[in-house]
Amino acid sequence: MCLFIESSQSKMSDLWPGERGTIKAKADFNVSEDVAALRKAIEGIGTTEKTLIDILTHRSSSQKQAISKAYEETTKRILVNDLKGDTKGSLEDLLVALARPPAVNDAKWLNKAIKGAGTDTNILIEILASRTNKQIKEIYMQNIEISGDFGKAILLLAEGARDESTNVNADKAKEDAKALYQAGEKRLGTDESKFIEILCKRSIPHLRQTILEYKNISGKTLQKSIEKEISGDLEELLVAIVKCVMSTPAYFAEKIYKSMKGAGTDENTLTRVMVSRGEIDMLDIRAEFKKLYQRSLYKEISSDVSGSYGDCLKMICGGED
């Protein structure tokens, strides 16, 4: 696989914020005061992590880019590099990600996923299954070479060409549901290309209706049929798309929960999800987390993650429900 990924710099921060995020623009924002506070925190004897956390979790992406620009003009240094030099480990990764534009983060995470021995398909799936067309197009991609049906699906998603119509034609949704049934449960051997075509190209509202129609036709959920008929990375990708179609916040609530369960915390996943959703739909993720696991996300983080890293995550979480 060869995947060249960059981020487009044009107005990228305008494409990401959502009304359901916990990270919001500061009303009385003063870039000079923030730069001075960051310099004091970084240049003093011992880094003042509390100041770094407070600023980077209480400013919008566009405000943080203004801070980064002013910081460089004032100090002749790059803020992200100073954060790397003055913090370490998971806290460093978290603060650096908070300071970067969202599309830069996605590009960095995707590049990391394809470097070294073997591809981390979980990151590819998470990002390309959950982002909008605009968000994907801000992650400038070229020279993608990936094989098999999984590769075809990834390439379709990477084009950022999903239908964005908000109108739903019930008859067409029934046709697609029937086509999916005939491509899987109804035949011997699965026609993966039909699943890829429909799930990677149809609009989100259309797919929601298609999923409902599929259950009426087959008597089981589309997710269950995919898990039965398809295997490997393609199965994981198509299931992720179905989950995001039904509820992106629920999909990420599950990702967060799994990252904190088992043998040790998966801090890479936890950082990636908390940062990428903090300005978009973290309030909804909190609600879904409580619905799914009968426990607040804030309390889960408090009990599972310690130190300044945990404190920063709790700031992104935005409080208890």
Short mmCIF file of C-alpha atoms in Angstrom, two decimals:
data_model
loop_
_atom_site.label_atom_id
_atom_site.label_comp_id
_atom_site.label_asym_id
_atom_site.label_seq_id
_atom_site.Cartn_x
_atom_site.Cartn_y
_atom_site.Cartn_z
CA MET A 1 0.00 0.00 0.00
CA CYS A 2 1.25 3.50 -0.85
CA LEU A 3 -0.73 6.41 0.56
CA PHE A 4 0.51 9.99 0.37
CA ILE A 5 -1.37 12.22 2.74
CA GLU A 6 -1.13 15.93 3.45
CA SER A 7 -3.49 18.50 4.87
CA SER A 8 -4.93 21.38 2.91
CA GLN A 9 -4.42 24.62 4.84
CA SER A 10 -7.26 26.68 3.34
CA LYS A 11 -9.82 27.58 6.02
CA MET A 12 -9.60 24.06 7.44
CA SER A 13 -10.66 25.09 10.93
CA ASP A 14 -13.96 26.41 9.56
CA LEU A 15 -15.00 22.94 8.43
CA TRP A 16 -14.72 21.13 11.73
CA PRO A 17 -16.44 22.85 14.69
CA GLY A 18 -19.88 21.62 15.65
CA GLU A 19 -22.55 22.93 17.97
CA ARG A 20 -22.36 19.77 20.09
CA GLY A 21 -18.69 20.04 20.98
CA THR A 22 -17.26 20.75 24.41
CA ILE A 23 -14.28 22.71 23.07
CA LYS A 24 -15.66 26.09 22.07
CA ALA A 25 -14.39 29.54 21.12
CA LYS A 26 -13.47 31.76 24.08
CA ALA A 27 -15.75 34.79 24.13
CA ASP A 28 -13.20 37.33 25.36
CA PHE A 29 -10.32 35.84 23.38
CA ASN A 30 -7.07 37.80 23.57
CA VAL A 31 -4.31 36.24 21.50
CA SER A 32 -1.52 38.36 23.07
CA GLU A 33 -2.51 37.31 26.59
CA ASP A 34 -2.60 33.64 25.58
CA VAL A 35 0.81 33.82 23.90
CA ALA A 36 2.28 35.49 27.00
CA ALA A 37 0.74 32.84 29.27
CA LEU A 38 2.05 30.01 27.09
CA ARG A 39 5.53 31.52 27.00
CA LYS A 40 5.56 31.84 30.78
CA ALA A 41 4.38 28.25 31.17
CA ILE A 42 6.97 26.88 28.74
CA GLU A 43 9.98 29.13 29.35
CA GLY A 44 9.84 29.18 33.15
CA ILE A 45 11.58 26.75 35.48
CA GLY A 46 9.51 23.63 35.01
CA THR A 47 6.61 23.58 32.59
CA THR A 48 3.27 24.72 34.01
CA GLU A 49 1.11 21.97 32.55
CA LYS A 50 -2.11 23.37 34.01
CA THR A 51 -1.77 26.55 31.92
CA LEU A 52 -1.11 24.58 28.74
CA ILE A 53 -4.11 22.35 29.38
CA ASP A 54 -6.42 25.23 30.27
CA ILE A 55 -5.64 27.23 27.11
CA LEU A 56 -5.58 24.35 24.63
CA THR A 57 -8.88 22.86 25.87
CA HIS A 58 -10.76 26.18 26.05
CA ARG A 59 -10.02 27.72 22.65
CA SER A 60 -11.52 26.84 19.26
CA SER A 61 -9.32 25.47 16.50
CA SER A 62 -9.29 28.80 14.66
CA GLN A 63 -8.31 30.61 17.88
CA LYS A 64 -5.51 28.12 18.49
CA GLN A 65 -4.19 28.67 14.96
CA ALA A 66 -4.15 32.42 15.65
CA ILE A 67 -2.24 31.70 18.87
CA SER A 68 0.26 29.49 17.01
CA LYS A 69 0.87 32.18 14.39
CA ALA A 70 1.35 34.93 16.99
CA TYR A 71 3.56 32.65 19.11
CA GLU A 72 5.88 32.05 16.16
CA GLU A 73 5.98 35.74 15.26
CA THR A 74 6.83 36.65 18.85
CA THR A 75 9.32 33.91 19.73
CA LYS A 76 10.60 32.80 16.30
CA ARG A 77 9.74 29.29 17.49
CA ILE A 78 6.92 26.89 16.60
CA LEU A 79 4.44 26.23 19.40
CA VAL A 80 4.01 22.53 18.57
CA ASN A 81 7.78 22.02 18.74
CA ASP A 82 7.97 23.77 22.12
CA LEU A 83 5.15 21.58 23.42
CA LYS A 84 7.10 18.52 22.27
CA GLY A 85 10.21 19.75 24.02
CA ASP A 86 8.56 20.59 27.32
CA THR A 87 6.13 17.70 27.80
CA LYS A 88 6.44 13.97 27.25
CA GLY A 89 4.54 10.75 26.70
CA SER A 90 0.77 10.69 26.33
CA LEU A 91 0.38 14.26 27.61
CA GLU A 92 2.74 15.48 24.89
CA ASP A 93 0.75 13.65 22.21
CA LEU A 94 -2.52 15.05 23.55
CA LEU A 95 -1.37 18.69 23.81
CA VAL A 96 0.31 18.62 20.40
CA ALA A 97 -2.86 17.23 18.81
CA LEU A 98 -4.95 19.91 20.52
CA ALA A 99 -2.64 22.60 19.13
CA ARG A 100 -2.78 21.34 15.54
CA PRO A 101 -5.59 21.96 13.01
CA PRO A 102 -7.96 18.97 12.78
CA ALA A 103 -7.05 18.10 9.19
CA VAL A 104 -3.34 18.11 10.06
CA ASN A 105 -4.09 15.65 12.86
CA ASP A 106 -5.99 13.32 10.54
CA ALA A 107 -3.15 13.47 8.00
CA LYS A 108 -0.57 12.70 10.71
CA TRP A 109 -2.64 9.81 12.09
CA LEU A 110 -3.25 8.33 8.65
CA ASN A 111 0.42 8.57 7.70
CA LYS A 112 1.37 6.89 10.96
CA ALA A 113 -1.13 4.13 10.22
CA ILE A 114 0.58 3.19 6.96
CA LYS A 115 4.19 3.51 8.04
CA GLY A 116 6.37 0.64 9.18
CA ALA A 117 5.66 -3.05 9.02
CA GLY A 118 1.98 -3.54 8.32
CA THR A 119 -0.86 -1.08 8.06
CA ASP A 120 -2.97 -0.11 11.07
CA THR A 121 -6.29 -0.56 9.33
CA ASN A 122 -8.19 0.41 12.49
CA ILE A 123 -7.09 4.04 12.06
CA LEU A 124 -7.90 4.06 8.34
CA ILE A 125 -11.35 2.65 9.09
CA GLU A 126 -12.08 5.02 11.97
CA ILE A 127 -11.17 8.20 10.10
CA LEU A 128 -12.54 7.42 6.64
CA ALA A 129 -15.77 5.86 7.92
CA SER A 130 -16.62 8.77 10.22
CA ARG A 131 -15.56 11.96 8.42
CA THR A 132 -17.73 14.07 6.13
CA ASN A 133 -16.84 14.77 2.49
CA LYS A 134 -15.53 18.23 3.41
CA GLN A 135 -13.38 16.84 6.20
CA ILE A 136 -11.94 14.13 3.95
CA LYS A 137 -11.18 16.63 1.19
CA GLU A 138 -9.23 18.74 3.67
CA ILE A 139 -6.97 15.69 4.14
CA TYR A 140 -5.30 15.92 0.76
CA MET A 141 -4.62 12.38 -0.52
CA GLN A 142 -2.68 11.20 -3.55
CA ASN A 143 -1.03 8.06 -4.89
CA ILE A 144 -3.20 5.63 -3.00
CA GLU A 145 -2.38 2.04 -3.84
CA ILE A 146 -4.24 -0.63 -1.91
CA SER A 147 -5.47 -3.99 -3.09
CA GLY A 148 -8.60 -6.10 -2.82
CA ASP A 149 -12.17 -5.20 -1.95
CA PHE A 150 -11.03 -3.40 1.20
CA GLY A 151 -8.80 -1.25 -0.97
CA LYS A 152 -11.66 -0.42 -3.33
CA ALA A 153 -13.81 0.69 -0.40
CA ILE A 154 -11.02 2.80 1.11
CA LEU A 155 -10.40 4.50 -2.25
CA LEU A 156 -14.09 5.34 -2.63
CA LEU A 157 -14.23 6.87 0.83
CA ALA A 158 -10.95 8.74 0.30
CA GLU A 159 -12.44 10.48 -2.73
CA GLY A 160 -14.89 12.27 -0.43
CA ALA A 161 -17.61 11.80 -3.02
CA ARG A 162 -20.48 10.40 -0.96
CA ASP A 163 -23.90 11.65 -2.07
CA GLU A 164 -24.85 14.55 0.20
CA SER A 165 -28.53 14.76 -0.65
CA THR A 166 -30.82 15.15 2.37
CA ASN A 167 -33.89 13.88 0.55
CA VAL A 168 -34.81 10.22 0.94
CA ASN A 169 -36.63 8.24 -1.74
CA ALA A 170 -38.24 5.33 0.12
CA ASP A 171 -38.56 3.24 -3.05
CA LYS A 172 -34.86 3.58 -3.86
CA ALA A 173 -33.99 2.75 -0.27
CA LYS A 174 -36.06 -0.44 -0.60
CA GLU A 175 -34.29 -1.25 -3.88
CA ASP A 176 -30.88 -0.91 -2.21
CA ALA A 177 -32.01 -2.99 0.76
CA LYS A 178 -33.19 -5.70 -1.61
CA ALA A 179 -29.93 -5.49 -3.58
CA LEU A 180 -27.90 -5.93 -0.39
CA TYR A 181 -30.03 -8.90 0.65
CA GLN A 182 -29.60 -10.54 -2.75
CA ALA A 183 -25.86 -9.83 -2.70
CA GLY A 184 -25.39 -11.58 0.64
CA GLU A 185 -27.95 -13.59 2.54
CA LYS A 186 -29.94 -14.59 -0.55
CA ARG A 187 -27.11 -16.15 -2.54
CA LEU A 188 -24.28 -18.64 -2.24
CA GLY A 189 -21.18 -16.52 -1.96
CA THR A 190 -21.21 -12.79 -1.29
CA ASP A 191 -21.07 -9.99 -3.86
CA GLU A 192 -18.87 -7.64 -1.86
CA SER A 193 -18.87 -5.03 -4.63
CA LYS A 194 -22.57 -4.34 -4.12
CA PHE A 195 -22.06 -3.71 -0.40
CA ILE A 196 -19.14 -1.39 -1.19
CA GLU A 197 -21.04 0.54 -3.86
CA ILE A 198 -24.08 1.20 -1.67
CA LEU A 199 -22.42 1.77 1.71
CA CYS A 200 -19.57 3.95 0.43
CA LYS A 201 -21.52 6.13 -2.02
CA ARG A 202 -25.12 6.62 -0.84
CA SER A 203 -26.11 9.57 1.37
CA ILE A 204 -26.34 9.12 5.13
CA PRO A 205 -30.13 9.76 5.29
CA HIS A 206 -30.66 7.29 2.43
CA LEU A 207 -28.57 4.65 4.19
CA ARG A 208 -30.51 5.08 7.42
CA GLN A 209 -33.70 4.28 5.53
CA THR A 210 -32.01 1.43 3.68
CA ILE A 211 -30.92 -0.12 6.98
CA LEU A 212 -34.51 -0.01 8.24
CA GLU A 213 -35.83 -1.51 5.01
CA TYR A 214 -33.17 -4.23 5.12
CA LYS A 215 -34.43 -5.48 8.47
CA ASN A 216 -37.99 -5.60 7.12
CA ILE A 217 -36.83 -7.69 4.16
CA SER A 218 -34.33 -10.03 5.83
CA GLY A 219 -35.53 -10.20 9.42
CA LYS A 220 -32.08 -9.29 10.73
CA THR A 221 -29.97 -6.17 10.96
CA LEU A 222 -27.61 -5.18 8.17
CA GLN A 223 -24.72 -5.22 10.65
CA LYS A 224 -25.44 -8.85 11.54
CA SER A 225 -25.58 -9.80 7.87
CA ILE A 226 -22.26 -8.07 7.16
CA GLU A 227 -20.66 -9.86 10.10
CA LYS A 228 -21.97 -13.18 8.75
CA GLU A 229 -21.27 -12.70 5.04
CA ILE A 230 -18.03 -10.67 4.99
CA SER A 231 -14.75 -11.08 6.87
CA GLY A 232 -11.51 -9.31 7.65
CA ASP A 233 -10.79 -5.62 7.17
CA LEU A 234 -13.70 -5.13 4.78
CA GLU A 235 -16.10 -6.45 7.40
CA GLU A 236 -14.67 -4.05 9.98
CA LEU A 237 -14.95 -1.12 7.59
CA LEU A 238 -18.52 -1.80 6.49
CA VAL A 239 -19.66 -2.38 10.08
CA ALA A 240 -18.03 0.93 11.07
CA ILE A 241 -19.90 2.71 8.27
CA VAL A 242 -23.21 1.19 9.39
CA LYS A 243 -22.54 2.23 12.99
CA CYS A 244 -21.66 5.79 11.95
CA VAL A 245 -24.74 6.00 9.74
CA MET A 246 -26.94 5.08 12.69
CA SER A 247 -25.06 7.19 15.27
CA THR A 248 -21.55 8.58 14.95
CA PRO A 249 -21.53 9.58 18.66
CA ALA A 250 -22.45 6.01 19.68
CA TYR A 251 -19.67 4.66 17.43
CA PHE A 252 -17.12 6.87 19.18
CA ALA A 253 -18.53 6.18 22.64
CA GLU A 254 -17.84 2.50 21.98
CA LYS A 255 -14.31 3.30 20.73
CA ILE A 256 -13.58 5.29 23.89
CA TYR A 257 -14.97 2.56 26.15
CA LYS A 258 -12.89 -0.16 24.49
CA SER A 259 -9.76 2.01 24.65
CA MET A 260 -10.01 2.08 28.45
CA LYS A 261 -10.92 -1.56 29.00
CA GLY A 262 -8.74 -4.63 28.93
CA ALA A 263 -5.03 -4.83 29.71
CA GLY A 264 -3.97 -1.20 29.94
CA THR A 265 -5.40 1.93 28.33
CA ASP A 266 -5.03 2.39 24.57
CA GLU A 267 -3.89 5.99 24.91
CA ASN A 268 -3.33 6.49 21.18
CA THR A 269 -6.97 5.73 20.39
CA LEU A 270 -8.22 7.66 23.40
CA THR A 271 -6.21 10.75 22.42
CA ARG A 272 -7.25 10.54 18.78
CA VAL A 273 -10.97 10.25 19.51
CA MET A 274 -11.13 12.82 22.31
CA VAL A 275 -9.23 15.43 20.29
CA SER A 276 -10.97 14.81 16.96
CA ARG A 277 -14.48 14.92 18.46
CA GLY A 278 -13.93 17.53 21.18
CA GLU A 279 -15.05 20.41 18.99
CA ILE A 280 -17.70 18.46 17.06
CA ASP A 281 -19.98 16.19 19.10
CA MET A 282 -18.44 15.36 22.48
CA LEU A 283 -21.69 16.29 24.28
CA ASP A 284 -23.51 13.63 22.25
CA ILE A 285 -20.73 11.11 22.79
CA ARG A 286 -21.05 11.66 26.54
CA ALA A 287 -24.80 11.04 26.35
CA GLU A 288 -24.33 7.86 24.28
CA PHE A 289 -21.58 6.63 26.61
CA LYS A 290 -23.90 6.94 29.60
CA LYS A 291 -26.74 5.25 27.71
CA LEU A 292 -24.54 2.33 26.64
CA TYR A 293 -22.52 1.78 29.81
CA GLN A 294 -24.65 3.34 32.61
CA ARG A 295 -21.67 5.43 33.74
CA SER A 296 -20.56 8.95 32.93
CA LEU A 297 -17.57 9.34 30.62
CA TYR A 298 -16.04 11.83 33.06
CA LYS A 299 -16.13 9.27 35.89
CA GLU A 300 -14.75 6.56 33.61
CA ILE A 301 -11.79 8.76 32.69
CA SER A 302 -11.31 9.74 36.35
CA SER A 303 -11.10 6.10 37.45
CA ASP A 304 -9.04 4.79 34.52
CA VAL A 305 -6.62 7.59 33.60
CA SER A 306 -4.40 9.50 36.04
CA GLY A 307 -2.05 12.47 36.07
CA SER A 308 -2.00 15.53 33.84
CA TYR A 309 -2.99 13.39 30.86
CA GLY A 310 -6.19 12.38 32.66
CA ASP A 311 -6.80 15.98 33.74
CA CYS A 312 -6.56 17.14 30.14
CA LEU A 313 -8.94 14.43 28.95
CA LYS A 314 -11.45 15.48 31.62
CA MET A 315 -11.23 19.07 30.37
CA ILE A 316 -12.06 17.89 26.85
CA CYS A 317 -14.89 15.76 28.24
CA GLY A 318 -16.30 18.95 29.69
CA GLY A 319 -17.68 17.73 32.99
CA GLU A 320 -20.06 15.14 34.37
CA ASP A 321 -23.52 14.36 32.97
#
